[in-house]
């Protein structure tokens, strides 16, 4: 069956996608985000409540994301119309008398918002997925366990489609090349001992030993030591890695490449570190992860075309699959099933 990008975006509109780190959105902050080609205004009010709505002002289409919070209302920068945290128009300054009818017609087009794991999430459509279920966020207990150290990464914009980023995160044979300057120049690119399963929710999981890497890099000896790696993908684009080191320490990382357009995404990510972790301090781990992610960004941005084709093709997926590509290939196959609600796709 031939799939199209329209099918991909219409399904993703029914899923929760990150649009900001909560910490970057204090009360009174107004910002913008393009999610699935929908230009949004994101604003936090004094109560802590977050509004996500179409950014185009109902009056003349000015970008509300360039507005500000004034007296705890979102004010349009052009003619000063004001909106409350629910998107209701509260005032039209050019009128001598308030006009309830015009205000009612000026309600913003608002979207569902939730905050979890330190991210602000938006769902553009409240309708169920093709499998009949409403999309919910996966549970990652370590992210909410006060005994673990939890740190947010700065969101990173990729000039590449979201599936390029997912594939890169699942790629098992690029370390020795793309990360020679950080993770290790002498990493062994040969793949051994990977165990990949499809999970009951239609996602996928890989378990594999990860070899020790050798590098002259000064910092992360611990992070380059041999460990067990468990990658878990929740469709469509929520992907975690659990690293279990031989001394019992663990780290759990998540990547969520939130699609901006068909050829760009923003990677939201965070890191949970087990209690008493013996290694670089959390801030140093984040700094190191930024360098690694930036190397990955460079790889994703130079791939042609900018998004992985949704149907199998040479240079894409499903053809020329090497051992290090099997996990990414499993992702593409399971995504295809998820998009078509067809277990035989
Ligand atoms: S365009 Fe927003 S108030 Fe006129
Ligand atoms: Fe990488």
CSV table of C-alpha atoms and ligand atoms in Angstrom, one decimal:
chain,number,residue,atom,x,y,z
A,1,UNK,CA,0.0,0.0,0.0
A,2,UNK,CA,1.2,3.5,-0.9
A,3,UNK,CA,1.1,6.0,2.0
A,4,UNK,CA,1.2,9.8,1.7
A,5,UNK,CA,2.6,12.5,3.9
A,6,UNK,CA,-1.0,13.8,4.3
A,7,UNK,CA,-1.9,10.6,6.1
A,8,UNK,CA,1.1,11.1,8.4
A,9,UNK,CA,0.2,14.6,9.3
A,10,UNK,CA,-3.5,13.9,9.8
A,11,UNK,CA,-2.6,11.1,12.2
A,12,UNK,CA,0.0,13.2,14.1
A,13,UNK,CA,-2.6,15.9,14.6
A,14,UNK,CA,-4.3,13.5,17.0
A,15,UNK,CA,-1.2,13.0,19.1
A,16,UNK,CA,0.4,15.0,21.9
A,17,UNK,CA,3.5,16.9,20.7
A,18,UNK,CA,5.8,19.1,22.7
A,19,UNK,CA,5.9,22.8,21.8
A,20,UNK,CA,8.0,24.2,24.6
A,21,UNK,CA,10.0,23.4,27.7
A,22,UNK,CA,7.8,24.4,30.7
A,23,UNK,CA,10.7,26.3,32.3
A,24,UNK,CA,11.0,28.5,29.2
A,25,UNK,CA,7.4,29.7,29.6
A,26,UNK,CA,7.1,31.5,32.9
A,27,UNK,CA,3.8,33.5,33.7
A,28,UNK,CA,3.6,36.5,31.3
A,29,UNK,CA,5.6,34.9,28.5
A,30,UNK,CA,4.2,34.8,25.0
A,31,UNK,CA,5.9,32.8,22.2
A,32,UNK,CA,5.2,31.0,18.9
A,33,UNK,CA,5.6,27.5,17.6
A,34,UNK,CA,4.8,25.9,14.3
A,35,UNK,CA,3.4,22.4,14.9
A,36,UNK,CA,2.5,20.3,11.9
A,37,UNK,CA,2.4,23.4,9.7
A,38,UNK,CA,0.0,25.1,12.1
A,39,UNK,CA,1.3,28.4,13.4
A,40,UNK,CA,0.5,28.7,17.1
A,41,UNK,CA,0.7,31.3,19.9
A,42,UNK,CA,1.7,29.8,23.2
A,43,UNK,CA,1.2,32.0,26.3
A,44,UNK,CA,1.2,31.5,30.0
A,45,UNK,CA,-1.1,33.5,32.3
A,46,UNK,CA,-0.7,34.5,36.0
A,47,UNK,CA,-2.7,31.4,37.1
A,48,UNK,CA,-0.1,29.2,35.4
A,49,UNK,CA,-2.6,28.2,32.8
A,50,UNK,CA,-1.1,27.8,29.2
A,51,UNK,CA,-3.1,28.9,26.1
A,52,UNK,CA,-2.3,27.4,22.7
A,53,UNK,CA,-4.2,28.8,19.8
A,54,UNK,CA,-3.9,29.7,16.1
A,55,UNK,CA,-1.5,32.6,16.1
A,56,UNK,CA,-3.5,34.7,13.5
A,57,UNK,CA,-5.5,37.3,15.2
A,58,UNK,CA,-9.2,37.0,14.3
A,59,UNK,CA,-9.3,40.7,13.5
A,60,UNK,CA,-6.6,41.2,10.8
A,61,UNK,CA,-4.4,38.2,11.1
A,62,UNK,CA,-1.6,39.8,13.0
A,63,UNK,CA,0.6,37.2,14.8
A,64,UNK,CA,-0.5,37.0,18.4
A,65,UNK,CA,2.8,35.3,19.2
A,66,UNK,CA,4.3,38.7,18.8
A,67,UNK,CA,1.9,40.1,21.3
A,68,UNK,CA,2.3,40.3,25.1
A,69,UNK,CA,0.4,39.7,28.3
A,70,UNK,CA,-1.2,42.9,29.6
A,71,UNK,CA,-3.3,42.8,32.8
A,72,UNK,CA,-3.3,39.0,32.5
A,73,UNK,CA,-4.8,39.1,29.0
A,74,UNK,CA,-3.1,38.2,25.8
A,75,UNK,CA,-3.0,41.5,23.8
A,76,UNK,CA,-2.6,41.6,20.0
A,77,UNK,CA,0.3,43.9,18.9
A,78,UNK,CA,-1.6,45.5,16.0
A,79,UNK,CA,-4.9,47.0,17.4
A,80,UNK,CA,-4.8,45.8,21.0
A,81,UNK,CA,-7.6,43.3,21.1
A,82,UNK,CA,-7.4,41.2,24.2
A,83,UNK,CA,-8.0,37.6,25.0
A,84,UNK,CA,-8.3,35.6,28.2
A,85,UNK,CA,-6.6,32.3,29.1
A,86,UNK,CA,-9.5,30.3,27.5
A,87,UNK,CA,-9.2,32.3,24.2
A,88,UNK,CA,-12.3,34.4,24.7
A,89,UNK,CA,-12.1,38.0,23.4
A,90,UNK,CA,-12.3,40.4,26.3
A,91,UNK,CA,-11.9,43.7,24.7
A,92,UNK,CA,-11.9,45.6,21.4
A,93,UNK,CA,-10.4,49.0,22.2
A,94,UNK,CA,-11.6,50.8,19.0
A,95,UNK,CA,-15.3,50.3,20.1
A,96,UNK,CA,-17.1,53.1,22.1
A,97,UNK,CA,-19.2,50.4,23.7
A,98,UNK,CA,-18.4,46.7,24.2
A,99,UNK,CA,-20.1,44.5,21.5
A,100,UNK,CA,-20.8,41.1,22.9
A,101,UNK,CA,-21.7,39.6,19.6
A,102,UNK,CA,-18.5,40.7,17.9
A,103,UNK,CA,-16.5,39.5,20.8
A,104,UNK,CA,-18.2,36.1,20.7
A,105,UNK,CA,-17.3,35.8,17.0
A,106,UNK,CA,-13.7,36.6,17.9
A,107,UNK,CA,-13.0,33.6,20.1
A,108,UNK,CA,-9.6,32.2,19.4
A,109,UNK,CA,-9.3,28.7,17.9
A,110,UNK,CA,-7.8,26.9,20.9
A,111,UNK,CA,-6.1,23.5,21.3
A,112,UNK,CA,-5.7,21.0,24.1
A,113,UNK,CA,-2.7,21.6,26.3
A,114,UNK,CA,-1.0,19.6,29.1
A,115,UNK,CA,2.3,19.8,30.9
A,116,UNK,CA,4.2,16.7,31.8
A,117,UNK,CA,7.9,15.7,32.1
A,118,UNK,CA,8.8,19.4,31.9
A,119,UNK,CA,7.3,19.9,28.5
A,120,UNK,CA,4.2,21.8,27.3
A,121,UNK,CA,2.3,19.4,25.0
A,122,UNK,CA,-0.4,20.3,22.4
A,123,UNK,CA,-2.9,18.1,20.6
A,124,UNK,CA,-4.3,19.7,17.5
A,125,UNK,CA,-7.3,17.3,17.1
A,126,UNK,CA,-9.2,15.7,19.9
A,127,UNK,CA,-10.4,12.8,17.7
A,128,UNK,CA,-9.3,9.1,18.3
A,129,UNK,CA,-6.5,7.5,16.3
A,130,UNK,CA,-7.3,4.9,13.6
A,131,UNK,CA,-7.1,2.2,16.3
A,132,UNK,CA,-10.0,3.9,18.0
A,133,UNK,CA,-8.0,5.1,21.0
A,134,UNK,CA,-7.2,8.6,22.1
A,135,UNK,CA,-3.4,9.2,22.1
A,136,UNK,CA,-1.9,9.4,25.6
A,137,UNK,CA,1.6,10.1,26.7
A,138,UNK,CA,3.7,7.1,27.6
A,139,UNK,CA,4.6,6.6,31.2
A,140,UNK,CA,8.3,7.0,32.1
A,141,UNK,CA,8.4,6.6,35.9
A,142,UNK,CA,12.0,7.7,36.2
A,143,UNK,CA,11.1,11.2,34.9
A,144,UNK,CA,8.7,11.7,37.9
A,145,UNK,CA,10.7,9.9,40.6
A,146,UNK,CA,12.0,12.5,43.0
A,147,UNK,CA,15.0,10.2,43.9
A,148,UNK,CA,16.3,10.5,40.3
A,149,UNK,CA,17.9,13.7,39.0
A,150,UNK,CA,15.9,15.0,36.1
A,151,UNK,CA,17.3,17.6,33.6
A,152,UNK,CA,15.7,19.2,30.5
A,153,UNK,CA,17.8,19.6,27.4
A,154,UNK,CA,17.4,22.8,25.3
A,155,UNK,CA,15.1,22.1,22.4
A,156,UNK,CA,17.2,21.8,19.1
A,157,UNK,CA,15.8,22.8,15.7
A,158,UNK,CA,16.6,20.4,12.8
A,159,UNK,CA,16.3,21.4,9.2
A,160,UNK,CA,15.2,17.8,8.6
A,161,UNK,CA,12.0,15.8,8.8
A,162,UNK,CA,11.0,14.2,12.1
A,163,UNK,CA,11.6,10.7,10.9
A,164,UNK,CA,15.2,11.5,10.0
A,165,UNK,CA,15.7,12.3,13.7
A,166,UNK,CA,13.9,9.2,14.9
A,167,UNK,CA,16.0,7.0,12.6
A,168,UNK,CA,19.2,8.7,13.7
A,169,UNK,CA,18.3,8.1,17.4
A,170,UNK,CA,17.8,4.4,16.5
A,171,UNK,CA,20.8,4.0,14.3
A,172,UNK,CA,23.3,1.6,15.8
A,173,UNK,CA,26.2,1.9,13.3
A,174,UNK,CA,27.0,5.7,13.1
A,175,UNK,CA,28.8,6.1,16.5
A,176,UNK,CA,32.3,5.5,15.2
A,177,UNK,CA,31.8,8.0,12.3
A,178,UNK,CA,29.4,10.7,13.2
A,179,UNK,CA,30.5,10.9,16.8
A,180,UNK,CA,34.2,10.2,16.4
A,181,UNK,CA,34.9,13.6,18.1
A,182,UNK,CA,32.8,13.0,21.1
A,183,UNK,CA,31.8,9.4,21.8
A,184,UNK,CA,34.9,7.8,20.5
A,185,UNK,CA,37.1,7.5,17.4
A,186,UNK,CA,37.8,3.8,17.8
A,187,UNK,CA,34.3,2.6,18.3
A,188,UNK,CA,33.7,-0.8,16.7
A,189,UNK,CA,31.0,-0.2,14.0
A,190,UNK,CA,30.1,-3.9,13.8
A,191,UNK,CA,26.8,-4.8,15.4
A,192,UNK,CA,26.3,-7.8,17.6
A,193,UNK,CA,23.8,-9.1,20.0
A,194,UNK,CA,20.8,-6.9,19.2
A,195,UNK,CA,17.4,-8.2,20.3
A,196,UNK,CA,14.4,-6.4,18.8
A,197,UNK,CA,10.8,-7.0,19.8
A,198,UNK,CA,7.5,-5.5,18.8
A,199,UNK,CA,5.7,-4.4,22.0
A,200,UNK,CA,1.9,-5.1,22.7
A,201,UNK,CA,1.1,-1.4,22.1
A,202,UNK,CA,2.5,-1.6,18.5
A,203,UNK,CA,5.8,0.1,19.5
A,204,UNK,CA,9.2,-1.6,19.5
A,205,UNK,CA,12.1,-2.3,21.9
A,206,UNK,CA,15.7,-3.2,21.4
A,207,UNK,CA,18.1,-4.7,23.9
A,208,UNK,CA,21.8,-4.8,23.2
A,209,UNK,CA,25.2,-4.7,24.8
A,210,UNK,CA,26.9,-1.4,24.0
A,211,UNK,CA,30.7,-1.6,23.8
A,212,UNK,CA,33.2,0.6,25.6
A,213,UNK,CA,34.3,3.5,23.4
A,214,UNK,CA,37.8,4.9,23.4
A,215,UNK,CA,38.3,8.6,23.0
A,216,UNK,CA,40.8,11.2,24.1
A,217,UNK,CA,37.8,13.4,25.1
A,218,UNK,CA,38.5,14.7,28.6
A,219,UNK,CA,35.1,14.4,30.2
A,220,UNK,CA,32.8,11.4,30.0
A,221,UNK,CA,34.8,8.3,30.7
A,222,UNK,CA,31.8,6.8,32.5
A,223,UNK,CA,29.4,7.6,29.6
A,224,UNK,CA,31.7,5.8,27.2
A,225,UNK,CA,32.1,2.7,29.3
A,226,UNK,CA,30.4,-0.5,28.2
A,227,UNK,CA,26.8,-0.7,29.2
A,228,UNK,CA,23.5,-2.4,28.4
A,229,UNK,CA,21.3,-0.3,26.1
A,230,UNK,CA,17.5,-0.6,26.0
A,231,UNK,CA,15.7,1.5,23.4
A,232,UNK,CA,12.0,1.8,23.5
A,233,UNK,CA,9.9,3.5,20.9
A,234,UNK,CA,6.3,4.6,21.4
A,235,UNK,CA,4.6,5.6,18.2
A,236,UNK,CA,4.7,7.9,16.6
A,237,UNK,CA,7.8,9.7,17.8
A,238,UNK,CA,8.5,9.3,21.6
A,239,UNK,CA,11.7,7.3,21.9
A,240,UNK,CA,13.6,6.5,25.1
A,241,UNK,CA,17.0,5.0,25.7
A,242,UNK,CA,17.9,3.3,29.1
A,243,UNK,CA,21.6,2.8,29.7
A,244,UNK,CA,22.4,0.4,32.5
A,245,UNK,CA,26.1,0.6,33.5
A,246,UNK,CA,28.0,-2.3,35.0
A,247,UNK,CA,28.2,-0.5,38.4
A,248,UNK,CA,24.4,-0.4,38.6
A,249,UNK,CA,24.1,3.3,37.6
A,250,UNK,CA,21.4,4.1,35.0
A,251,UNK,CA,20.3,6.9,32.8
A,252,UNK,CA,17.1,7.3,30.8
A,253,UNK,CA,16.9,9.7,27.9
A,254,UNK,CA,14.0,10.7,25.7
A,255,UNK,CA,13.9,12.3,22.3
A,256,UNK,CA,10.7,13.7,20.8
A,257,UNK,CA,11.2,15.3,17.4
A,258,UNK,CA,8.1,17.5,17.2
A,259,UNK,CA,7.3,18.1,13.5
A,260,UNK,CA,7.3,21.8,12.5
A,261,UNK,CA,6.9,21.3,8.7
A,262,UNK,CA,7.3,18.3,6.5
A,263,UNK,CA,11.0,19.1,6.3
A,264,UNK,CA,11.8,20.4,9.7
A,265,UNK,CA,11.4,19.4,13.4
A,266,UNK,CA,12.4,20.5,16.8
A,267,UNK,CA,14.0,17.8,19.0
A,268,UNK,CA,12.7,18.1,22.6
A,269,UNK,CA,14.8,15.9,25.0
A,270,UNK,CA,15.5,15.3,28.7
A,271,UNK,CA,17.7,13.1,30.8
A,272,UNK,CA,17.0,11.2,34.1
A,273,UNK,CA,20.0,10.1,36.1
A,274,UNK,CA,19.8,7.3,38.8
A,275,UNK,CA,20.4,8.2,42.5
A,276,UNK,CA,24.1,8.4,43.4
A,277,UNK,CA,25.3,8.3,39.8
A,278,UNK,CA,29.1,8.0,39.8
A,279,UNK,CA,30.1,10.1,36.9
A,280,UNK,CA,30.1,13.6,35.5
A,281,UNK,CA,27.6,16.0,37.2
A,282,UNK,CA,24.2,16.5,35.5
A,283,UNK,CA,25.0,19.8,33.9
A,284,UNK,CA,28.2,18.3,32.3
A,285,UNK,CA,26.1,15.4,31.0
A,286,UNK,CA,23.7,17.8,29.4
A,287,UNK,CA,26.5,19.8,27.8
A,288,UNK,CA,28.0,16.6,26.5
A,289,UNK,CA,24.7,15.4,25.1
A,290,UNK,CA,24.2,18.8,23.3
A,291,UNK,CA,27.5,18.2,21.5
A,292,UNK,CA,26.4,14.7,20.5
A,293,UNK,CA,23.0,15.9,19.4
A,294,UNK,CA,24.5,18.6,17.4
A,295,UNK,CA,26.6,16.1,15.5
A,296,UNK,CA,23.4,14.1,14.9
A,297,UNK,CA,21.7,17.2,13.6
A,298,UNK,CA,24.5,17.7,11.1
A,299,UNK,CA,24.0,14.2,9.8
A,300,UNK,CA,20.2,14.5,9.6
A,301,UNK,CA,20.4,17.9,7.8
A,302,UNK,CA,22.7,16.6,5.0
A,303,UNK,CA,20.6,13.6,4.1
A,304,UNK,CA,18.6,13.7,0.9
A,305,UNK,CA,15.7,14.1,0.8
A,306,UNK,CA,15.1,16.1,4.0
A,307,UNK,CA,12.5,13.5,5.2
A,308,UNK,CA,12.8,9.7,5.0
A,309,UNK,CA,10.3,8.7,2.3
A,310,UNK,CA,7.3,7.1,3.9
A,311,UNK,CA,7.3,4.2,1.5
A,312,UNK,CA,10.2,1.7,1.2
A,313,UNK,CA,12.9,2.9,-1.3
A,314,UNK,CA,16.7,2.6,-1.8
A,315,UNK,CA,18.3,5.4,0.3
A,316,UNK,CA,15.3,5.5,2.5
A,317,UNK,CA,14.2,2.3,4.4
A,318,UNK,CA,13.2,-1.2,3.6
A,319,UNK,CA,16.0,-1.7,1.0
A,320,UNK,CA,19.7,-2.2,1.8
A,321,UNK,CA,18.9,-2.8,5.4
A,322,UNK,CA,22.2,-3.6,7.4
A,323,UNK,CA,22.2,-4.9,11.0
A,324,UNK,CA,22.7,-1.4,12.4
A,325,UNK,CA,19.6,-0.3,10.5
A,326,UNK,CA,17.2,-3.0,11.8
A,327,UNK,CA,15.8,-1.0,14.6
A,328,UNK,CA,15.1,2.1,12.4
A,329,UNK,CA,13.6,-0.3,9.9
A,330,UNK,CA,11.3,-1.8,12.6
A,331,UNK,CA,10.2,1.8,13.5
A,332,UNK,CA,9.3,2.4,9.9
A,333,UNK,CA,7.3,-0.8,9.6
A,334,UNK,CA,5.5,-0.3,12.9
A,335,UNK,CA,4.8,3.3,11.9
A,336,UNK,CA,3.2,2.1,8.7
A,337,UNK,CA,1.0,-0.3,10.7
A,338,UNK,CA,0.1,2.5,13.1
A,339,UNK,CA,-0.8,4.9,10.2
A,340,UNK,CA,-3.0,2.3,8.4
A,341,UNK,CA,-4.3,0.4,11.5
A,342,UNK,CA,-3.4,-2.6,9.5
A,343,UNK,CA,-1.4,-5.4,11.2
A,344,UNK,CA,-0.4,-6.7,7.8
A,345,UNK,CA,0.8,-3.4,6.3
B,1,LIG,S1,-5.0,42.3,13.9
B,1,LIG,FE1,-5.1,41.8,16.0
B,1,LIG,S2,-6.2,43.5,16.9
B,1,LIG,FE2,-6.2,43.9,14.8
B,2,LIG,FE1,24.0,9.8,17.2
